[in-house]
Coordinates of C-alpha atoms in Angstrom, one line a residue:
X794 CA -0.2 -10.7 -8.6
X795 CA 3.4 -10.2 -7.3
X796 CA 5.1 -11.6 -4.3
X797 CA 7.3 -9.4 -2.1
X798 CA 10.1 -9.4 0.3
X799 CA 10.3 -9.3 4.2
X800 CA 9.7 -5.5 4.1
X801 CA 6.1 -6.2 3.4
X802 CA 5.5 -7.1 7.1
X803 CA 4.7 -3.5 7.5
X804 CA 1.2 -4.2 6.1
X805 CA -1.2 -6.7 7.3
X806 CA -2.4 -9.6 5.2
X807 CA -6.0 -9.1 6.0
X808 CA -6.6 -6.5 8.6
X809 CA -9.6 -7.1 10.9
X810 CA -11.4 -4.0 9.8
X811 CA -11.4 -4.9 6.0
X812 CA -14.6 -6.5 4.7
X813 CA -15.1 -8.4 1.5
X814 CA -13.9 -11.7 0.4
X815 CA -12.0 -13.5 3.3
X816 CA -10.0 -15.6 0.8
X817 CA -8.0 -12.5 -0.4
X818 CA -4.5 -12.1 0.8
X819 CA -1.5 -14.5 1.1
X820 CA -2.5 -17.5 3.2
X821 CA 0.7 -19.4 2.7
X822 CA 2.2 -18.8 6.2
X823 CA 6.0 -18.2 5.8
X824 CA 6.3 -18.0 2.0
X825 CA 10.1 -17.3 2.2
X826 CA 10.8 -20.3 4.4
X827 CA 12.6 -18.2 6.8
X828 CA 14.2 -20.4 9.5
X829 CA 13.0 -19.7 13.1
X830 CA 15.1 -16.9 14.6
X831 CA 15.8 -15.3 11.2
X832 CA 17.2 -11.9 12.2
X833 CA 15.3 -10.2 9.3
X834 CA 11.9 -11.4 10.6
X835 CA 10.3 -10.4 13.8
X836 CA 10.0 -13.8 15.7
X837 CA 6.6 -12.8 17.1
X838 CA 5.0 -12.6 13.6
X839 CA 7.0 -15.0 11.5
X840 CA 4.4 -17.8 11.7
X841 CA 1.4 -15.4 12.3
X842 CA 1.4 -13.4 9.0
X843 CA 3.1 -13.5 5.7
X844 CA 3.6 -11.0 3.0
X845 CA 0.4 -9.9 1.3
X846 CA -0.1 -10.3 -2.4
X847 CA 0.2 -6.9 -4.0
X848 CA -1.4 -6.3 -7.4
X849 CA 1.5 -4.8 -9.4
X850 CA 1.1 -1.6 -11.4
X851 CA 1.5 -3.5 -14.6
X852 CA -1.4 -5.9 -13.8
X853 CA -3.9 -3.1 -12.9
X854 CA -2.8 -1.3 -16.1
X855 CA -1.0 1.6 -14.5
X856 CA 1.0 4.0 -16.7
X857 CA 4.8 4.2 -16.6
X858 CA 6.1 7.1 -14.4
X859 CA 7.5 10.2 -16.1
X860 CA 10.5 10.2 -13.7
X861 CA 11.4 8.1 -10.6
X862 CA 12.8 9.4 -7.4
X863 CA 13.9 7.2 -4.5
X864 CA 13.3 7.6 -0.7
X865 CA 15.9 7.9 1.9
X866 CA 16.2 4.7 3.8
X867 CA 15.3 3.8 6.4
X868 CA 12.0 5.6 6.1
X869 CA 10.8 7.5 9.1
X870 CA 7.1 7.7 8.6
X871 CA 4.1 5.7 7.1
X872 CA 1.5 8.3 6.2
X873 CA -2.1 7.0 5.9
X874 CA -4.4 8.8 3.4
X875 CA -7.8 8.3 1.9
X876 CA -8.5 9.0 -1.7
X877 CA -11.7 11.0 -1.3
X878 CA -13.3 8.9 -4.1
X879 CA -15.9 6.3 -4.2
X880 CA -15.2 3.1 -2.2
X881 CA -14.7 -0.3 -3.9
X882 CA -14.9 -3.7 -2.5
X883 CA -13.6 -5.9 -5.3
X884 CA -10.8 -5.8 -7.8
X885 CA -13.0 -5.1 -10.9
X886 CA -14.3 -2.0 -9.1
X887 CA -11.0 -0.9 -7.6
X888 CA -9.0 -1.0 -10.8
X889 CA -10.8 1.7 -12.6
X890 CA -10.8 3.9 -9.5
X891 CA -6.9 3.4 -9.1
X892 CA -6.4 4.1 -12.8
X893 CA -8.5 7.4 -12.5
X894 CA -6.5 8.4 -9.4
X895 CA -3.2 7.9 -11.4
X896 CA -4.7 9.8 -14.3
X897 CA -5.8 12.7 -12.1
X898 CA -2.3 12.9 -10.3
X899 CA -0.5 12.8 -13.6
X900 CA -2.8 14.9 -15.8
X901 CA -4.3 17.4 -13.5
X902 CA -1.8 17.7 -10.7
X903 CA 1.1 17.4 -13.0
X904 CA 2.9 14.7 -10.8
X905 CA 5.4 12.2 -12.2
X906 CA 3.3 9.2 -11.3
X907 CA 0.4 8.2 -9.0
X908 CA 1.1 10.0 -5.6
X909 CA 0.8 7.0 -3.2
X910 CA 3.2 4.1 -2.7
X911 CA 0.3 1.7 -2.2
X912 CA -3.6 1.8 -2.3
X913 CA -5.9 -0.4 -0.3
X914 CA -9.4 -1.3 -1.5
X915 CA -12.3 -2.0 0.8
X916 CA -11.8 -5.8 0.5
X917 CA -8.2 -5.4 1.8
X918 CA -6.6 -6.0 -1.6
X919 CA -3.4 -3.9 -2.0
X920 CA -2.5 -2.0 -5.3
X921 CA 0.9 -0.9 -6.1
X922 CA 1.4 2.7 -6.6
X923 CA 4.9 3.9 -6.9
X924 CA 5.9 1.0 -4.9
X925 CA 8.7 0.3 -2.4
X926 CA 11.8 2.5 -2.0
X927 CA 10.3 5.1 -4.4
X928 CA 9.4 8.6 -3.5
X929 CA 5.6 9.3 -3.7
X930 CA 3.9 12.7 -3.9
X931 CA 1.5 12.6 -1.0
X932 CA 2.5 14.7 1.9
X933 CA 4.6 17.9 1.2
X934 CA 7.9 17.9 3.1
X935 CA 7.8 14.2 4.0
X936 CA 7.7 12.5 0.6
X937 CA 11.5 11.5 0.5
X938 CA 11.4 10.0 4.0
X939 CA 7.9 8.2 4.1
X940 CA 5.7 5.9 2.4
X941 CA 2.1 7.0 1.6
X942 CA -0.7 4.4 1.9
X943 CA -4.2 5.4 0.7
X944 CA -7.4 3.7 1.6
X945 CA -9.8 3.9 -1.4
X946 CA -12.9 5.8 -0.4
X947 CA -14.0 8.9 1.3
X948 CA -13.7 8.8 5.1
X949 CA -14.6 12.5 5.9
X950 CA -18.0 11.3 7.1
X951 CA -17.4 7.7 7.6
X952 CA -14.4 7.1 9.9
X953 CA -11.9 4.4 9.5
X954 CA -11.5 2.2 12.5
X955 CA -8.2 3.9 13.4
X956 CA -7.6 1.8 16.5
X957 CA -7.5 -1.3 14.4
X958 CA -5.4 0.3 11.7
X959 CA -2.9 1.3 14.3
X960 CA -2.8 -2.0 15.8
X961 CA -2.2 -3.7 12.3
X962 CA 0.7 -1.4 11.6
X963 CA 2.4 -1.4 15.0
X964 CA 2.1 -5.3 15.4
X965 CA 4.5 -5.5 12.5
X966 CA 7.0 -3.1 13.7

């Protein structure tokens, strides 16, 4: 698992709507030891949450991209998707799904890599897709100025708790 920088505050450590193992996520408080009042950290959250652990693409066995494109900073949008696949609630079940999604995006859709920047399993674990500052292929017309986060599973008939998702993302803005 990899550590991350302060930009990770966009994603909650363990959102309240995520089930699974409560021990997942980074529980180390302020891992970067930012002093109080650090201008790069929102003072309302610096002692509440820390960067979540993100399972790197290498650690889940992801393929190298064919090409890499970068986003325009700062990004304007965070776009939330679902993978329209089976759900998963533990790493050993999520990894094959993430690999299948990457294979589908690259082999069938002819994309340069997996389309999402990050994917989130049913237990709250985060899997690196194209990652930070790289352009995904998830929403036509918005890819270069957004990041795409996909929840693993099909939520066409089972709705995500959007109220809690919005609270999670906006509390770190």
